[in-house]
């Protein structure tokens, strides 16, 4: 039985409890920042989309580069914000690739390319860049690389717009309008 005193103590404990802290990034041997919640992948993108979809998530490919100040800022400011981190890790599987890396990636059409060649195939020009993939890999092999993603964040947006871009993809705003129009309409 809950007494007034125990109810008051419980309420005060909840109020006094610190907000759930976001996890911090680590700097990997490859010079890229990583979170423990990033997808550990065999870098087969079709399998990664299938896995994300089965888990009720979307696949996003994040491109980074050793020494990139914007990549560092994104990991140390944007992605440690508890609201941003919680939304992204709840709704997205993130595959983090190195724009000049050598790990082999299997593309949707079965092509096996090193990260650097893969980034060139998709026209990744700067870091950070985040590619947002559709919910299914069906039909992607027949499309040219630039038509495989549903949205792209090229460069680093301010935190509110950064989070809004993830919401835009999750809510499938890309099916109706471009991100700037969606953002303006939402007043975000």
PDB file of C-alpha atoms in Angstrom:
ATOM      1  CA  UNK A   1       0.000   0.000   0.000  1.00  0.00           C
ATOM      2  CA  UNK A   2       1.313   3.395  -0.969  1.00  0.00           C
ATOM      3  CA  UNK A   3       1.168   5.980   1.814  1.00  0.00           C
ATOM      4  CA  UNK A   4       1.200   9.734   1.300  1.00  0.00           C
ATOM      5  CA  UNK A   5       4.718   9.900   2.661  1.00  0.00           C
ATOM      6  CA  UNK A   6       6.031   7.153   0.315  1.00  0.00           C
ATOM      7  CA  UNK A   7       4.164   8.672  -2.643  1.00  0.00           C
ATOM      8  CA  UNK A   8       5.722  12.074  -1.902  1.00  0.00           C
ATOM      9  CA  UNK A   9       9.184  10.506  -1.535  1.00  0.00           C
ATOM     10  CA  UNK A  10       8.761   8.679  -4.856  1.00  0.00           C
ATOM     11  CA  UNK A  11       7.600  11.866  -6.610  1.00  0.00           C
ATOM     12  CA  UNK A  12      10.557  13.841  -5.239  1.00  0.00           C
ATOM     13  CA  UNK A  13      12.968  11.104  -6.306  1.00  0.00           C
ATOM     14  CA  UNK A  14      11.607  11.178  -9.854  1.00  0.00           C
ATOM     15  CA  UNK A  15      11.820  14.982  -9.996  1.00  0.00           C
ATOM     16  CA  UNK A  16      15.340  15.012  -8.571  1.00  0.00           C
ATOM     17  CA  UNK A  17      16.597  12.214 -10.838  1.00  0.00           C
ATOM     18  CA  UNK A  18      18.882  13.460 -13.576  1.00  0.00           C
ATOM     19  CA  UNK A  19      17.662  13.253 -17.145  1.00  0.00           C
ATOM     20  CA  UNK A  20      18.730  10.108 -18.929  1.00  0.00           C
ATOM     21  CA  UNK A  21      22.191  10.809 -20.182  1.00  0.00           C
ATOM     22  CA  UNK A  22      23.183  10.127 -23.750  1.00  0.00           C
ATOM     23  CA  UNK A  23      26.117   7.841 -24.407  1.00  0.00           C
ATOM     24  CA  UNK A  24      29.370   9.452 -25.509  1.00  0.00           C
ATOM     25  CA  UNK A  25      31.199   8.735 -28.758  1.00  0.00           C
ATOM     26  CA  UNK A  26      34.577   7.051 -28.915  1.00  0.00           C
ATOM     27  CA  UNK A  27      37.329   7.783 -31.384  1.00  0.00           C
ATOM     28  CA  UNK A  28      38.160   4.627 -33.315  1.00  0.00           C
ATOM     29  CA  UNK A  29      41.511   3.537 -34.698  1.00  0.00           C
ATOM     30  CA  UNK A  30      40.226   4.631 -38.110  1.00  0.00           C
ATOM     31  CA  UNK A  31      39.994   8.220 -36.846  1.00  0.00           C
ATOM     32  CA  UNK A  32      36.177   8.221 -36.968  1.00  0.00           C
ATOM     33  CA  UNK A  33      33.885   8.796 -34.026  1.00  0.00           C
ATOM     34  CA  UNK A  34      31.621   5.874 -33.160  1.00  0.00           C
ATOM     35  CA  UNK A  35      28.755   5.153 -30.799  1.00  0.00           C
ATOM     36  CA  UNK A  36      28.166   1.727 -29.340  1.00  0.00           C
ATOM     37  CA  UNK A  37      24.665   1.824 -30.816  1.00  0.00           C
ATOM     38  CA  UNK A  38      25.852   2.148 -34.436  1.00  0.00           C
ATOM     39  CA  UNK A  39      25.074  -0.934 -36.488  1.00  0.00           C
ATOM     40  CA  UNK A  40      27.773  -3.591 -36.482  1.00  0.00           C
ATOM     41  CA  UNK A  41      27.454  -4.558 -40.118  1.00  0.00           C
ATOM     42  CA  UNK A  42      29.001  -6.954 -42.610  1.00  0.00           C
ATOM     43  CA  UNK A  43      28.520  -4.000 -45.018  1.00  0.00           C
ATOM     44  CA  UNK A  44      25.996  -5.790 -47.226  1.00  0.00           C
ATOM     45  CA  UNK A  45      23.509  -2.974 -47.729  1.00  0.00           C
ATOM     46  CA  UNK A  46      20.585  -5.150 -48.828  1.00  0.00           C
ATOM     47  CA  UNK A  47      20.914  -7.183 -45.626  1.00  0.00           C
ATOM     48  CA  UNK A  48      21.252  -3.983 -43.604  1.00  0.00           C
ATOM     49  CA  UNK A  49      17.988  -2.558 -45.017  1.00  0.00           C
ATOM     50  CA  UNK A  50      16.204  -5.862 -44.411  1.00  0.00           C
ATOM     51  CA  UNK A  51      17.454  -5.996 -40.814  1.00  0.00           C
ATOM     52  CA  UNK A  52      16.539  -2.374 -40.115  1.00  0.00           C
ATOM     53  CA  UNK A  53      13.041  -2.857 -41.539  1.00  0.00           C
ATOM     54  CA  UNK A  54      12.485  -6.050 -39.512  1.00  0.00           C
ATOM     55  CA  UNK A  55      13.401  -4.034 -36.416  1.00  0.00           C
ATOM     56  CA  UNK A  56      11.014  -1.190 -37.296  1.00  0.00           C
ATOM     57  CA  UNK A  57      13.868   1.146 -38.232  1.00  0.00           C
ATOM     58  CA  UNK A  58      15.291   2.868 -41.292  1.00  0.00           C
ATOM     59  CA  UNK A  59      18.835   2.501 -42.614  1.00  0.00           C
ATOM     60  CA  UNK A  60      21.067   5.560 -42.773  1.00  0.00           C
ATOM     61  CA  UNK A  61      24.621   5.593 -44.095  1.00  0.00           C
ATOM     62  CA  UNK A  62      26.798   8.157 -42.342  1.00  0.00           C
ATOM     63  CA  UNK A  63      29.993   9.254 -44.068  1.00  0.00           C
ATOM     64  CA  UNK A  64      32.916  10.562 -42.035  1.00  0.00           C
ATOM     65  CA  UNK A  65      36.586  11.410 -42.441  1.00  0.00           C
ATOM     66  CA  UNK A  66      39.478  11.382 -39.981  1.00  0.00           C
ATOM     67  CA  UNK A  67      40.127  14.903 -38.737  1.00  0.00           C
ATOM     68  CA  UNK A  68      36.811  16.306 -40.029  1.00  0.00           C
ATOM     69  CA  UNK A  69      35.833  19.128 -37.623  1.00  0.00           C
ATOM     70  CA  UNK A  70      32.147  18.945 -38.589  1.00  0.00           C
ATOM     71  CA  UNK A  71      32.099  15.169 -37.995  1.00  0.00           C
ATOM     72  CA  UNK A  72      33.583  15.738 -34.561  1.00  0.00           C
ATOM     73  CA  UNK A  73      31.043  18.477 -33.817  1.00  0.00           C
ATOM     74  CA  UNK A  74      28.157  16.254 -34.953  1.00  0.00           C
ATOM     75  CA  UNK A  75      29.297  13.462 -32.626  1.00  0.00           C
ATOM     76  CA  UNK A  76      30.211  15.653 -29.650  1.00  0.00           C
ATOM     77  CA  UNK A  77      27.274  18.090 -29.810  1.00  0.00           C
ATOM     78  CA  UNK A  78      24.358  16.890 -31.940  1.00  0.00           C
ATOM     79  CA  UNK A  79      24.443  13.176 -31.236  1.00  0.00           C
ATOM     80  CA  UNK A  80      25.062  13.497 -27.490  1.00  0.00           C
ATOM     81  CA  UNK A  81      21.915  15.572 -27.066  1.00  0.00           C
ATOM     82  CA  UNK A  82      19.649  13.028 -25.320  1.00  0.00           C
ATOM     83  CA  UNK A  83      16.587  13.943 -27.428  1.00  0.00           C
ATOM     84  CA  UNK A  84      18.490  13.631 -30.715  1.00  0.00           C
ATOM     85  CA  UNK A  85      20.369  10.498 -29.713  1.00  0.00           C
ATOM     86  CA  UNK A  86      17.250   8.767 -28.433  1.00  0.00           C
ATOM     87  CA  UNK A  87      15.269   9.569 -31.587  1.00  0.00           C
ATOM     88  CA  UNK A  88      18.029   8.501 -33.960  1.00  0.00           C
ATOM     89  CA  UNK A  89      18.948   5.256 -32.215  1.00  0.00           C
ATOM     90  CA  UNK A  90      15.281   4.306 -31.707  1.00  0.00           C
ATOM     91  CA  UNK A  91      14.314   4.863 -35.340  1.00  0.00           C
ATOM     92  CA  UNK A  92      17.478   4.316 -37.408  1.00  0.00           C
ATOM     93  CA  UNK A  93      20.252   1.810 -37.916  1.00  0.00           C
ATOM     94  CA  UNK A  94      23.390   3.814 -38.675  1.00  0.00           C
ATOM     95  CA  UNK A  95      26.180   2.342 -40.793  1.00  0.00           C
ATOM     96  CA  UNK A  96      29.227   4.590 -40.415  1.00  0.00           C
ATOM     97  CA  UNK A  97      31.596   4.579 -43.389  1.00  0.00           C
ATOM     98  CA  UNK A  98      34.906   6.304 -44.078  1.00  0.00           C
ATOM     99  CA  UNK A  99      34.912   8.394 -47.255  1.00  0.00           C
ATOM    100  CA  UNK A 100      38.512   7.314 -47.943  1.00  0.00           C
ATOM    101  CA  UNK A 101      38.278   3.890 -46.290  1.00  0.00           C
ATOM    102  CA  UNK A 102      39.098   0.499 -47.751  1.00  0.00           C
ATOM    103  CA  UNK A 103      36.528  -1.820 -46.154  1.00  0.00           C
ATOM    104  CA  UNK A 104      34.518  -3.697 -48.765  1.00  0.00           C
ATOM    105  CA  UNK A 105      30.858  -2.681 -49.130  1.00  0.00           C
ATOM    106  CA  UNK A 106      28.341  -4.779 -51.063  1.00  0.00           C
ATOM    107  CA  UNK A 107      25.999  -2.434 -52.919  1.00  0.00           C
ATOM    108  CA  UNK A 108      22.362  -3.201 -53.722  1.00  0.00           C
ATOM    109  CA  UNK A 109      23.286  -4.456 -57.197  1.00  0.00           C
ATOM    110  CA  UNK A 110      25.863  -6.886 -55.781  1.00  0.00           C
ATOM    111  CA  UNK A 111      28.883  -4.729 -56.684  1.00  0.00           C
ATOM    112  CA  UNK A 112      31.656  -5.027 -54.095  1.00  0.00           C
ATOM    113  CA  UNK A 113      33.584  -1.791 -53.672  1.00  0.00           C
ATOM    114  CA  UNK A 114      35.947  -0.297 -51.130  1.00  0.00           C
ATOM    115  CA  UNK A 115      34.459   2.544 -49.093  1.00  0.00           C
ATOM    116  CA  UNK A 116      36.327   5.161 -51.135  1.00  0.00           C
ATOM    117  CA  UNK A 117      35.065   3.805 -54.484  1.00  0.00           C
ATOM    118  CA  UNK A 118      31.598   3.377 -52.989  1.00  0.00           C
ATOM    119  CA  UNK A 119      31.559   7.015 -51.832  1.00  0.00           C
ATOM    120  CA  UNK A 120      32.604   8.127 -55.329  1.00  0.00           C
ATOM    121  CA  UNK A 121      29.884   5.977 -56.904  1.00  0.00           C
ATOM    122  CA  UNK A 122      27.290   7.834 -54.807  1.00  0.00           C
ATOM    123  CA  UNK A 123      28.824  11.275 -55.271  1.00  0.00           C
ATOM    124  CA  UNK A 124      29.738  11.870 -51.633  1.00  0.00           C
ATOM    125  CA  UNK A 125      31.624  15.169 -51.797  1.00  0.00           C
ATOM    126  CA  UNK A 126      32.043  16.206 -48.162  1.00  0.00           C
ATOM    127  CA  UNK A 127      31.672  14.999 -44.622  1.00  0.00           C
ATOM    128  CA  UNK A 128      29.564  14.499 -42.748  1.00  0.00           C
ATOM    129  CA  UNK A 129      27.008  13.281 -45.270  1.00  0.00           C
ATOM    130  CA  UNK A 130      24.099  11.044 -44.309  1.00  0.00           C
ATOM    131  CA  UNK A 131      22.245   9.002 -46.906  1.00  0.00           C
ATOM    132  CA  UNK A 132      18.775   7.812 -45.942  1.00  0.00           C
ATOM    133  CA  UNK A 133      17.644   4.591 -47.580  1.00  0.00           C
ATOM    134  CA  UNK A 134      14.142   3.339 -48.343  1.00  0.00           C
ATOM    135  CA  UNK A 135      12.386   0.732 -46.206  1.00  0.00           C
ATOM    136  CA  UNK A 136      12.994  -2.005 -48.755  1.00  0.00           C
ATOM    137  CA  UNK A 137      15.846  -2.931 -51.070  1.00  0.00           C
ATOM    138  CA  UNK A 138      13.333  -4.195 -53.628  1.00  0.00           C
ATOM    139  CA  UNK A 139      14.054  -2.656 -57.033  1.00  0.00           C
ATOM    140  CA  UNK A 140      17.135  -0.736 -55.888  1.00  0.00           C
ATOM    141  CA  UNK A 141      19.583  -2.850 -57.891  1.00  0.00           C
ATOM    142  CA  UNK A 142      17.964  -1.655 -61.138  1.00  0.00           C
ATOM    143  CA  UNK A 143      18.216   2.034 -60.193  1.00  0.00           C
ATOM    144  CA  UNK A 144      21.288   4.223 -60.648  1.00  0.00           C
ATOM    145  CA  UNK A 145      23.061   4.935 -57.341  1.00  0.00           C
ATOM    146  CA  UNK A 146      21.739   8.514 -57.034  1.00  0.00           C
ATOM    147  CA  UNK A 147      18.147   7.260 -57.183  1.00  0.00           C
ATOM    148  CA  UNK A 148      18.527   4.653 -54.427  1.00  0.00           C
ATOM    149  CA  UNK A 149      18.372   6.976 -51.439  1.00  0.00           C
ATOM    150  CA  UNK A 150      15.193   8.765 -50.330  1.00  0.00           C
ATOM    151  CA  UNK A 151      16.983  11.748 -48.788  1.00  0.00           C
ATOM    152  CA  UNK A 152      20.469  13.076 -48.159  1.00  0.00           C
ATOM    153  CA  UNK A 153      21.918  15.389 -45.540  1.00  0.00           C
ATOM    154  CA  UNK A 154      25.050  16.779 -47.177  1.00  0.00           C
ATOM    155  CA  UNK A 155      26.952  18.700 -44.545  1.00  0.00           C
ATOM    156  CA  UNK A 156      25.990  19.445 -40.972  1.00  0.00           C
ATOM    157  CA  UNK A 157      22.738  21.161 -40.092  1.00  0.00           C
ATOM    158  CA  UNK A 158      22.085  22.934 -36.794  1.00  0.00           C
ATOM    159  CA  UNK A 159      20.742  20.569 -34.099  1.00  0.00           C
ATOM    160  CA  UNK A 160      17.006  21.357 -34.539  1.00  0.00           C
ATOM    161  CA  UNK A 161      17.205  20.915 -38.328  1.00  0.00           C
ATOM    162  CA  UNK A 162      19.449  17.873 -37.910  1.00  0.00           C
ATOM    163  CA  UNK A 163      16.779  16.156 -35.805  1.00  0.00           C
ATOM    164  CA  UNK A 164      14.060  17.393 -38.177  1.00  0.00           C
ATOM    165  CA  UNK A 165      15.798  15.664 -41.105  1.00  0.00           C
ATOM    166  CA  UNK A 166      15.588  12.326 -39.288  1.00  0.00           C
ATOM    167  CA  UNK A 167      11.898  12.996 -38.541  1.00  0.00           C
ATOM    168  CA  UNK A 168      11.327  13.905 -42.192  1.00  0.00           C
ATOM    169  CA  UNK A 169      12.627  10.505 -43.259  1.00  0.00           C
ATOM    170  CA  UNK A 170      10.854   8.572 -40.494  1.00  0.00           C
ATOM    171  CA  UNK A 171       7.548  10.301 -41.326  1.00  0.00           C
ATOM    172  CA  UNK A 172       8.150   9.820 -45.083  1.00  0.00           C
ATOM    173  CA  UNK A 173       7.933  13.544 -45.771  1.00  0.00           C
ATOM    174  CA  UNK A 174      10.063  12.928 -48.877  1.00  0.00           C
ATOM    175  CA  UNK A 175       7.048  11.268 -50.519  1.00  0.00           C
ATOM    176  CA  UNK A 176       5.253  14.629 -50.690  1.00  0.00           C
ATOM    177  CA  UNK A 177       7.782  17.443 -50.616  1.00  0.00           C
ATOM    178  CA  UNK A 178      11.390  18.512 -50.404  1.00  0.00           C
ATOM    179  CA  UNK A 179      12.920  18.860 -46.950  1.00  0.00           C
ATOM    180  CA  UNK A 180      13.060  22.710 -46.922  1.00  0.00           C
ATOM    181  CA  UNK A 181       9.344  22.882 -47.785  1.00  0.00           C
ATOM    182  CA  UNK A 182       8.466  20.228 -45.212  1.00  0.00           C
ATOM    183  CA  UNK A 183      10.508  22.073 -42.586  1.00  0.00           C
ATOM    184  CA  UNK A 184       8.918  25.426 -43.410  1.00  0.00           C
ATOM    185  CA  UNK A 185       5.402  23.951 -43.306  1.00  0.00           C
ATOM    186  CA  UNK A 186       6.060  22.298 -39.954  1.00  0.00           C
ATOM    187  CA  UNK A 187       7.484  25.491 -38.526  1.00  0.00           C
ATOM    188  CA  UNK A 188      10.501  23.546 -37.242  1.00  0.00           C
TER     189      UNK A 188
END
